[in-house]
PDB file of C-alpha atoms in Angstrom:
ATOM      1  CA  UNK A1247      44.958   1.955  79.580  1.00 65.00           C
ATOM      2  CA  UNK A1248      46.398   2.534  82.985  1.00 84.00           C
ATOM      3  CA  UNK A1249      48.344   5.402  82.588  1.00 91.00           C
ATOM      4  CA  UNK A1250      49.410   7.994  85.301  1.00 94.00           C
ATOM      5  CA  UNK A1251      50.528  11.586  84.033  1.00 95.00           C
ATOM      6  CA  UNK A1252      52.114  14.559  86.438  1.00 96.00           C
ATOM      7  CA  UNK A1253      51.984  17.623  86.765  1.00 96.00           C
ATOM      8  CA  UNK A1254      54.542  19.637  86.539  1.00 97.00           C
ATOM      9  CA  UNK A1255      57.131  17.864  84.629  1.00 95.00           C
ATOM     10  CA  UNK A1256      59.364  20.250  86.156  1.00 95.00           C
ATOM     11  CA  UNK A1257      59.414  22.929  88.464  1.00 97.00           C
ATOM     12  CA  UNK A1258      62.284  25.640  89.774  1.00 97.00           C
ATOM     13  CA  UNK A1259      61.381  27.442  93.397  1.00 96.00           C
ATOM     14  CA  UNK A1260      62.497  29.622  95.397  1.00 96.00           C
ATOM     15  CA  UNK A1261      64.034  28.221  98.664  1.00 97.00           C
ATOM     16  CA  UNK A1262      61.156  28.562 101.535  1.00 97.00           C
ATOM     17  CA  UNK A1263      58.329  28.425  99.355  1.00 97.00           C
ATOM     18  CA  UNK A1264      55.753  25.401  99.099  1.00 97.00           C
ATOM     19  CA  UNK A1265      55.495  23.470  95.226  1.00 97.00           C
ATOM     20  CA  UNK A1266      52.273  21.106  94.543  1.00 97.00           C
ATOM     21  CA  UNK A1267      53.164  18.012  92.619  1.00 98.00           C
ATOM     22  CA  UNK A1268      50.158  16.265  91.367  1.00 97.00           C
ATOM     23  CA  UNK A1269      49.385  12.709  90.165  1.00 96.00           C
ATOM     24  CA  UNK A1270      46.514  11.961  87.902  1.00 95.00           C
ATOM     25  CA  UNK A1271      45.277   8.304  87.229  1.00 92.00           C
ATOM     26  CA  UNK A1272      43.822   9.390  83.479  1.00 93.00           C
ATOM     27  CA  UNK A1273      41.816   6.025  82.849  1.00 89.00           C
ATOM     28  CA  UNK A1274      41.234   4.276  85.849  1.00 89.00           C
ATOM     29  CA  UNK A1275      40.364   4.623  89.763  1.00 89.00           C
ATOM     30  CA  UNK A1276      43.017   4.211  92.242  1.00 88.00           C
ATOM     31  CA  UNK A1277      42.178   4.111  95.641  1.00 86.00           C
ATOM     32  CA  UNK A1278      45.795   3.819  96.712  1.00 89.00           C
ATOM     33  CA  UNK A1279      48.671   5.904  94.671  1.00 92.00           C
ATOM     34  CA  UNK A1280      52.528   6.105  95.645  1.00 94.00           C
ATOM     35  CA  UNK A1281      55.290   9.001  96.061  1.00 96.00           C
ATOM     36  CA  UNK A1282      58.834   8.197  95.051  1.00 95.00           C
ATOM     37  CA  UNK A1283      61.866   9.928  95.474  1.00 96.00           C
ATOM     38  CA  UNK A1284      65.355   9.564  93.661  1.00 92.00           C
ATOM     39  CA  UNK A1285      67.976  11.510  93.782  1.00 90.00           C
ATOM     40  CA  UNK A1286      70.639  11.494  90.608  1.00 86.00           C
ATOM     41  CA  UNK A1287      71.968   7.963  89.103  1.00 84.00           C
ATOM     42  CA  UNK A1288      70.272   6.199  92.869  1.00 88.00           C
ATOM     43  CA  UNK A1289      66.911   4.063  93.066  1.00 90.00           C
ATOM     44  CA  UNK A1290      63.714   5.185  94.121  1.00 91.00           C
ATOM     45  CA  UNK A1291      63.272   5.655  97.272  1.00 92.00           C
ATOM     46  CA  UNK A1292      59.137   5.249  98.648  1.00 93.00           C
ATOM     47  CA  UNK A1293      58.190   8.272 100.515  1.00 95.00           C
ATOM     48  CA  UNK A1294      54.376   7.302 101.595  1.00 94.00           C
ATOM     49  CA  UNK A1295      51.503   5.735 100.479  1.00 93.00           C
ATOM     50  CA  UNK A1296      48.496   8.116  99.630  1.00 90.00           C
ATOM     51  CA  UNK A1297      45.310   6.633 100.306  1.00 87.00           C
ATOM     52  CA  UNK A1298      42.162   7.953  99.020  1.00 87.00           C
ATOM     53  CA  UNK A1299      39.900   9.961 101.420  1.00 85.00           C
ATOM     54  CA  UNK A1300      42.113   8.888 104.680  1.00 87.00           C
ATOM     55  CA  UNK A1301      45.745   9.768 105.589  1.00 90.00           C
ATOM     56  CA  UNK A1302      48.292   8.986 103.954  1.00 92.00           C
ATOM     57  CA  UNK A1303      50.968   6.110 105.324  1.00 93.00           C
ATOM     58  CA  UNK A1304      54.760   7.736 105.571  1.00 95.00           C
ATOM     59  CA  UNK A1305      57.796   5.666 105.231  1.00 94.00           C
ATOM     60  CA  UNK A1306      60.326   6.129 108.088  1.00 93.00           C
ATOM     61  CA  UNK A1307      62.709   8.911 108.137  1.00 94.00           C
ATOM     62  CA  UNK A1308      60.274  10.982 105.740  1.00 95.00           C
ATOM     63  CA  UNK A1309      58.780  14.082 107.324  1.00 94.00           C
ATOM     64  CA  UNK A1310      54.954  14.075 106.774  1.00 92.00           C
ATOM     65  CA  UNK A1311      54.612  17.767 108.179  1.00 95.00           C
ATOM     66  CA  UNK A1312      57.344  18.937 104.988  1.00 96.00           C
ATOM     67  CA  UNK A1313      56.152  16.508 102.406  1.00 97.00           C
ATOM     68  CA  UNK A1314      51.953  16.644 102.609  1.00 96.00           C
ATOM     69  CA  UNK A1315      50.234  14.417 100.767  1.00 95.00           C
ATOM     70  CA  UNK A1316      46.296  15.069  99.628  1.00 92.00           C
ATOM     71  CA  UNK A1317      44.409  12.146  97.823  1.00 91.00           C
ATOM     72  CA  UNK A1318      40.847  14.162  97.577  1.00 83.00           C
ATOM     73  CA  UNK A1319      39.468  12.215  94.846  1.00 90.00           C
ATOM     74  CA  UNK A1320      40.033   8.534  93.009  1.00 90.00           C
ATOM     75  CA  UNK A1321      42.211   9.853  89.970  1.00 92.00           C
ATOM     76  CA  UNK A1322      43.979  12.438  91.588  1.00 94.00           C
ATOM     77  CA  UNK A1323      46.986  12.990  94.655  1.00 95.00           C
ATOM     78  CA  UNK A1324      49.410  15.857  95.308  1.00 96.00           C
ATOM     79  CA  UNK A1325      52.290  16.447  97.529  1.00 97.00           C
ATOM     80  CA  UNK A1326      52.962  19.409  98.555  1.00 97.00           C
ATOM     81  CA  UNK A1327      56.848  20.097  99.230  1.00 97.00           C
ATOM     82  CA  UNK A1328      56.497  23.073 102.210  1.00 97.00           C
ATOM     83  CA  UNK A1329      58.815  25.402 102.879  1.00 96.00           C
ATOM     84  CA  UNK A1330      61.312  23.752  99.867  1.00 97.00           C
ATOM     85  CA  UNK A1331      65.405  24.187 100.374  1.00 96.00           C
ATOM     86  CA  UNK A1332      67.934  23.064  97.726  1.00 96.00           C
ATOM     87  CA  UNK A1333      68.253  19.288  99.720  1.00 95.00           C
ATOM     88  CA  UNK A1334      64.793  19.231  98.344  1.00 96.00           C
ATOM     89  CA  UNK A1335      65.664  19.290  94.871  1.00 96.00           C
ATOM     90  CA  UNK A1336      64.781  15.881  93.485  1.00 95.00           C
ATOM     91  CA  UNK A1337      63.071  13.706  91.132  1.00 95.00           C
ATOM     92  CA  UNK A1338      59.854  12.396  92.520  1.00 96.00           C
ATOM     93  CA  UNK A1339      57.740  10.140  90.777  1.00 95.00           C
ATOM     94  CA  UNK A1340      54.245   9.051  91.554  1.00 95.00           C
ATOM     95  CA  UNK A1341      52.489   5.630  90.958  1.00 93.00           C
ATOM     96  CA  UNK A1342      49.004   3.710  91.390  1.00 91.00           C
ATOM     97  CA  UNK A1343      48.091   0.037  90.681  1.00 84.00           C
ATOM     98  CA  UNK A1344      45.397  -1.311  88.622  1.00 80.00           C
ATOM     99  CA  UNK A1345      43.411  -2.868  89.219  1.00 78.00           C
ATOM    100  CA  UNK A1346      43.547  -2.401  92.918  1.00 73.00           C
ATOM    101  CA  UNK A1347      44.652  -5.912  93.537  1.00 74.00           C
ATOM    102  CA  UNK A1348      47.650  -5.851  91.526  1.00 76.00           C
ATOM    103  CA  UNK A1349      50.729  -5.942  92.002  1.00 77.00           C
ATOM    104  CA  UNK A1350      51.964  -4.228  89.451  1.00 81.00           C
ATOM    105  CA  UNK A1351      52.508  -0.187  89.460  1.00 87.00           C
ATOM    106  CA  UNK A1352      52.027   1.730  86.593  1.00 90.00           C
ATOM    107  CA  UNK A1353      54.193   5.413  87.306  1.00 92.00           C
ATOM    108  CA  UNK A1354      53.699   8.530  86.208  1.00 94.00           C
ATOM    109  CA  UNK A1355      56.457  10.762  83.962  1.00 93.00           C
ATOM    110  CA  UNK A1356      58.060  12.257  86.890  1.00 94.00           C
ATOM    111  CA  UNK A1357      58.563  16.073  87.925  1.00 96.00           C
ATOM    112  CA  UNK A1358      62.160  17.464  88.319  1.00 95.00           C
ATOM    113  CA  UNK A1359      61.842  19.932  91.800  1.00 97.00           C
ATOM    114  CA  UNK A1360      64.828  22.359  92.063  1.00 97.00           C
ATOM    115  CA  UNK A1361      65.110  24.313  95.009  1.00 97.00           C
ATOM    116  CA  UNK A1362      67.190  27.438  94.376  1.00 96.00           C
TER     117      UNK A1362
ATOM    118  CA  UNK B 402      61.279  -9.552 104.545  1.00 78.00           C
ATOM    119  CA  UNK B 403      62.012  -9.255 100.650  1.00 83.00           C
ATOM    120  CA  UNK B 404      65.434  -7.531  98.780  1.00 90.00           C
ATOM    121  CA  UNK B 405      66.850  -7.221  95.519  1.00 94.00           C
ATOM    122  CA  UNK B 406      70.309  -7.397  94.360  1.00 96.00           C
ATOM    123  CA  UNK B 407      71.072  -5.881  90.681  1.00 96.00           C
ATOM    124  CA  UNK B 408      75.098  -7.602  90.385  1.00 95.00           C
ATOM    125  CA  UNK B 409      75.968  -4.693  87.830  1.00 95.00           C
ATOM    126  CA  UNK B 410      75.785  -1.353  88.235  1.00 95.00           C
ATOM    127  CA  UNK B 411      76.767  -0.208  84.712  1.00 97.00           C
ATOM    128  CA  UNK B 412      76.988  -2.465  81.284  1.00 98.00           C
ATOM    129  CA  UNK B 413      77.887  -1.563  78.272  1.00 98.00           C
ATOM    130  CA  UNK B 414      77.813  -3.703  75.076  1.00 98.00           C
ATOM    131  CA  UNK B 415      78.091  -3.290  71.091  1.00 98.00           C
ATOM    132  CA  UNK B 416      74.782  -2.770  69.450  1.00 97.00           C
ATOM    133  CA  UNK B 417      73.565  -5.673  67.938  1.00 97.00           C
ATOM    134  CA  UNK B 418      75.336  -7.948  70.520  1.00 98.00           C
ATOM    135  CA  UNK B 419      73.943  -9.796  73.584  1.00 98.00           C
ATOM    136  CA  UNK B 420      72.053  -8.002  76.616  1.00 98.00           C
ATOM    137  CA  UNK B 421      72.405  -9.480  79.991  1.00 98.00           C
ATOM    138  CA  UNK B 422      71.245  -7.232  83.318  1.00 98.00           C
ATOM    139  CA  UNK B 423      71.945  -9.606  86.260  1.00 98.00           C
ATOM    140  CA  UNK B 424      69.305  -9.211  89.317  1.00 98.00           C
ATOM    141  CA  UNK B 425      69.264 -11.751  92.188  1.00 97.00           C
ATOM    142  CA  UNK B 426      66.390 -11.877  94.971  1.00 95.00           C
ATOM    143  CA  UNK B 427      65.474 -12.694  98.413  1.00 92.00           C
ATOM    144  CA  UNK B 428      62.243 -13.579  99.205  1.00 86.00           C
ATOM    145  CA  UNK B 429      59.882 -15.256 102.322  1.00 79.00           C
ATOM    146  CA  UNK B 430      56.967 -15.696 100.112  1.00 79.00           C
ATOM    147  CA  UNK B 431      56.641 -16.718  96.227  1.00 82.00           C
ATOM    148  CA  UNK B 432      57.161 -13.449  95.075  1.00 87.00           C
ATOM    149  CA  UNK B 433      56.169 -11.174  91.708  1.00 90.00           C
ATOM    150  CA  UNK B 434      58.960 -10.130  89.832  1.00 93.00           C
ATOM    151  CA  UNK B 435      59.291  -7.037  87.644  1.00 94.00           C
ATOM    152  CA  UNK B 436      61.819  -5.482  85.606  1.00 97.00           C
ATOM    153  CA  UNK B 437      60.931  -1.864  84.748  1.00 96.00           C
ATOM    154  CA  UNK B 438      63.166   0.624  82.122  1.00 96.00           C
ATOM    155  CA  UNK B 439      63.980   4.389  82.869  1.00 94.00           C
ATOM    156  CA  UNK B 440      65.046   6.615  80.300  1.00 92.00           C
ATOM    157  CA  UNK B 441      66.622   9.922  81.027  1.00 87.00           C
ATOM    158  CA  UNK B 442      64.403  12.555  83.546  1.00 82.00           C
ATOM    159  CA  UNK B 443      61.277   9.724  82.302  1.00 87.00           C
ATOM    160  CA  UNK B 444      59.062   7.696  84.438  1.00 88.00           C
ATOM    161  CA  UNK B 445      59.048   3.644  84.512  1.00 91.00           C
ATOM    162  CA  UNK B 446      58.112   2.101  81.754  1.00 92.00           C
ATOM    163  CA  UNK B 447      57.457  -1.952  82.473  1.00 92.00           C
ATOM    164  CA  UNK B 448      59.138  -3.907  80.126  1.00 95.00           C
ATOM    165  CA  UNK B 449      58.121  -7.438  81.669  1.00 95.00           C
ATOM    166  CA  UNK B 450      56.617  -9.005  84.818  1.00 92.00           C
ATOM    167  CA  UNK B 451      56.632 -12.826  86.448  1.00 92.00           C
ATOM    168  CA  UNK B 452      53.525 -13.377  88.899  1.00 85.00           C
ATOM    169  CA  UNK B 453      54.114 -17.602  89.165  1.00 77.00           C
ATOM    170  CA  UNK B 454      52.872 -18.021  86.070  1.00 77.00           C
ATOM    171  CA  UNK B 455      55.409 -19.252  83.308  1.00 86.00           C
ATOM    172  CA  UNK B 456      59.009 -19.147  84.281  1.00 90.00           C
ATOM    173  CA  UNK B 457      60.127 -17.338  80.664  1.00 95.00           C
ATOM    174  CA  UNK B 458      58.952 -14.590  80.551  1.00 95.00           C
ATOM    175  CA  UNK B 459      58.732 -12.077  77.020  1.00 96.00           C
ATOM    176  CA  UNK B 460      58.447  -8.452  77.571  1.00 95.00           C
ATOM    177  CA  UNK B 461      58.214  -5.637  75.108  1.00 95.00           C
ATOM    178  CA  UNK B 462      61.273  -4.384  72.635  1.00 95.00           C
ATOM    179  CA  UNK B 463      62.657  -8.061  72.294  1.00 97.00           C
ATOM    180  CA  UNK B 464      63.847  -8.174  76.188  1.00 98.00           C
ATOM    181  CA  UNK B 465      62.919 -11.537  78.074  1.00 97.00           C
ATOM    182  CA  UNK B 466      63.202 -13.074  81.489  1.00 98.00           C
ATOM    183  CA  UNK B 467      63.626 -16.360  82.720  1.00 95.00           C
ATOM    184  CA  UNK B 468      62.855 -16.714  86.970  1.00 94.00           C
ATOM    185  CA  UNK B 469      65.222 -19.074  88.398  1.00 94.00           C
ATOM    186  CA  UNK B 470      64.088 -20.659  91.637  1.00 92.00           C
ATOM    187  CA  UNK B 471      67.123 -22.628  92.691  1.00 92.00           C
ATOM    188  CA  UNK B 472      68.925 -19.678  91.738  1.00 94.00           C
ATOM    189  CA  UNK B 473      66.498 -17.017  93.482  1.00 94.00           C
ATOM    190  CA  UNK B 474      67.524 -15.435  90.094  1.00 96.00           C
ATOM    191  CA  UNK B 475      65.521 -13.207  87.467  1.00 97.00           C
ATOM    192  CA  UNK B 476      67.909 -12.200  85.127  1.00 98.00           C
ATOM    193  CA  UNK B 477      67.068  -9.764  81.848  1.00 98.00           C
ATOM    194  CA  UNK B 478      68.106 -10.348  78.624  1.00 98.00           C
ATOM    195  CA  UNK B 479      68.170  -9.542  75.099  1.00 98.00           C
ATOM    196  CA  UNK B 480      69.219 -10.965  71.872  1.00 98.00           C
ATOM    197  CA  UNK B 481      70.558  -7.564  69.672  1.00 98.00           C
ATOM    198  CA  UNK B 482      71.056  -4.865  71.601  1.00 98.00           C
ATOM    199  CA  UNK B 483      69.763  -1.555  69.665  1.00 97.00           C
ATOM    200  CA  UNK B 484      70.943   1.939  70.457  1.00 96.00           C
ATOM    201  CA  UNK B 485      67.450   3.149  72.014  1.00 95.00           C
ATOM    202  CA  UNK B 486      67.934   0.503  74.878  1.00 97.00           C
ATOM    203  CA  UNK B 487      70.385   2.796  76.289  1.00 97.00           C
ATOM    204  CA  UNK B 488      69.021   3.607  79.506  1.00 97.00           C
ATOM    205  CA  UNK B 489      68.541   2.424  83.772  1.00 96.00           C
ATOM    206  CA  UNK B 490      67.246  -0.917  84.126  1.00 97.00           C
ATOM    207  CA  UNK B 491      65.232  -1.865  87.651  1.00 96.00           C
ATOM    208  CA  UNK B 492      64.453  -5.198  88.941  1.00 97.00           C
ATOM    209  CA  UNK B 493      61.815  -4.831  91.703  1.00 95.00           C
ATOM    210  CA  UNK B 494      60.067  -7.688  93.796  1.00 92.00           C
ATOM    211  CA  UNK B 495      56.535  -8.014  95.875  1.00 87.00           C
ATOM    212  CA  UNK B 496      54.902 -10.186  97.834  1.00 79.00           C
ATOM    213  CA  UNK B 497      51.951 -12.353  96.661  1.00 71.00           C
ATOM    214  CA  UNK B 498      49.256  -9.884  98.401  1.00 71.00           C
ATOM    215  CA  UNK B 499      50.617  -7.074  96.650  1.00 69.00           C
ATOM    216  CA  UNK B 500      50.068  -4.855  99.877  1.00 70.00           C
ATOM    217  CA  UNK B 501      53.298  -4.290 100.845  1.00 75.00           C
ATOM    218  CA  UNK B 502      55.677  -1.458  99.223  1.00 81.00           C
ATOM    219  CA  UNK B 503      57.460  -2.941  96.176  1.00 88.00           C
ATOM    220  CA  UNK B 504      60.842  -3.683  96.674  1.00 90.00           C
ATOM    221  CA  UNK B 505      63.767  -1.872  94.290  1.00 93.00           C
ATOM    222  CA  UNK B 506      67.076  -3.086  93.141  1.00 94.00           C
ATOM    223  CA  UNK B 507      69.558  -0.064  92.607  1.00 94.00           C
ATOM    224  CA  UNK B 508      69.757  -0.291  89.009  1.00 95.00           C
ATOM    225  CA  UNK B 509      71.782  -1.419  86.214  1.00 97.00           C
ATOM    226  CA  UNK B 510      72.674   1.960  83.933  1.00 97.00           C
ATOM    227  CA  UNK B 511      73.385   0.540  80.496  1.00 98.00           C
ATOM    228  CA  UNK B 512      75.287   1.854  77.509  1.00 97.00           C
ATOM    229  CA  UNK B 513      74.870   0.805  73.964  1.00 98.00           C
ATOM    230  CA  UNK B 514      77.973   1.489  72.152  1.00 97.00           C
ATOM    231  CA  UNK B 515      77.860   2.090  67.847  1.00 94.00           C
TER     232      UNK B 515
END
C-alpha cells in the first residue's frame, strides 16, 4: 500500500511553453501531497505544500505564479511549470503521507523536466 | 527549529565489508527520524524510520539504525555491503506533529566497490 506514481517520468519542452507534472496517490487518500525539487547530486529542496480543494502553501523564494499547483481531487495534484526556460530543468518529485497523521512521506518516482 | 547534518558526502567501501552513513541532528522537540535511499533518476524509497519507539532500529535490505540521544546522532549502518546498495542515502527529521515540512540532510552518495 501507499504508493505514489507520476506522471511523466520524463519530459523535454520547448523553452516558453507550460509542462503538467502530476502526482497520483494509487491506494490511499491524501488530503495534503508535497512538490520537491533537486537539482543534480543536491537534496531536495520543498517547493509547496498542495492541499486538497484549497491553495496550495509555497515555500519562500518559490514563485507560485511560474510553478501552479492544482490538488482537484484526494488522489491526485499537478504542477504546472509555465512558461518553462532551461533554469527550469530539474528533477521534481512529489510526495503524500499516510495516513494523514503521519509523519512519514511516501514519494512518488520522480519526472526529469528539461527545458531546451 | 530542526536540521540535519549528513558528516559524509561520498563513501565508498568493498562489497561485503562494513556500511556506515554518518547523520547528526538538531532538534527542539523529540523528533522522528528517517533515513530514505535514492537510486539513480528514482524516487525515495524508505529504508527505516525511528518515531520514539525502540532506539535500534531494522530497516529493509539488512541496513539498521541505532538513535543516539546524548549524541543527537542517527547513524546508518550495514553489516555486508552488496553491490545494489550503491546509491544516495538521506537522513531527514520531523517534529512530533508531523505538520511541519520534513527536514533533509544533503546526502551521503555511496559507492560499492567489487
Amino acid at each position: 500500500g501507499a504508493v505514489v506514481s507520476q506522471h511523466p517520468s520524463w519530459v523535454i519542452c520547448k523553452s516558453g511553453t507550460s509542462v503538467k507534472i502530476e502526482c497520483r496517490s494509487l491506494d490511499f487518500q491524501a488530503t495534503t501531497m508535497f512538490w520537491y525539487r533537486q537539482f543534480p547530486k543536491q537534496s531536495l529542496m520543498l517547493m509547496a505544500t498542495s492541499n486538497e480543494g484549497s491553495k496550495a502553501t509555497y515555500e519562500q523564494g518559490v514563485e507560485k505564479d511560474k510553478f501552479l499547483i492544482n490538488h482537484a481531487s484526494l488522489t491526485l495534484s499537478t504542477l504546472t511549470v509555465t512558461s518553462a526556460h532551461p533554469e527550469d530543468s530539474s528533477f521534481y518529485i512529489c510526495s503524500a503521507k499516510f495516513p494523514q497523521t503521519s509523519r512519514e512521506q511516501f514519494f512518488g518516482p520522480g519526472t526529469r523536466l528539461t527545458v531546451l | 527549529a530542526q536540521s540535519v547534518t549528513q558528516l559524509d558526502s561520498h563513501v565508498s567501501v568493498s562489497e561485503g565489508t562494513p556500511v556506515l552513513l554518518r547523520c547528526n541532528y538538531s532538534s527542539s522537540y523529540s523528533p522522528s527520524l528517517f533515513w530514505y535511499v535514492q537510486h539513480p533518476n528514482k524516487g525515495l524509497q524508505l529504508l527505516l524510520k525511528y518515531t520514539s519507539a525502540a532506539t535500534l532500529v531494522k530497516g529493509i535490505n539488512g541496513f539498521e539504525a541505532e538513535f543516539k540521544k546524548s549524541e543527537t546522532s542517527f547513524h546508518l549502518t550495514k553489516p555486508s555491503a552488496h553491490m545494489s546498495d550503491a546509491a544516495e542515502y538521506f537522513c531527514v527529521v520531523s517534529d512530533p506533529s508531523g505538520n511541519t515540512p520534513l527536514v533533509f540532510g544533503k546526502g551521503t552518495r555511496l559507492s560499492v566497490i567489487a
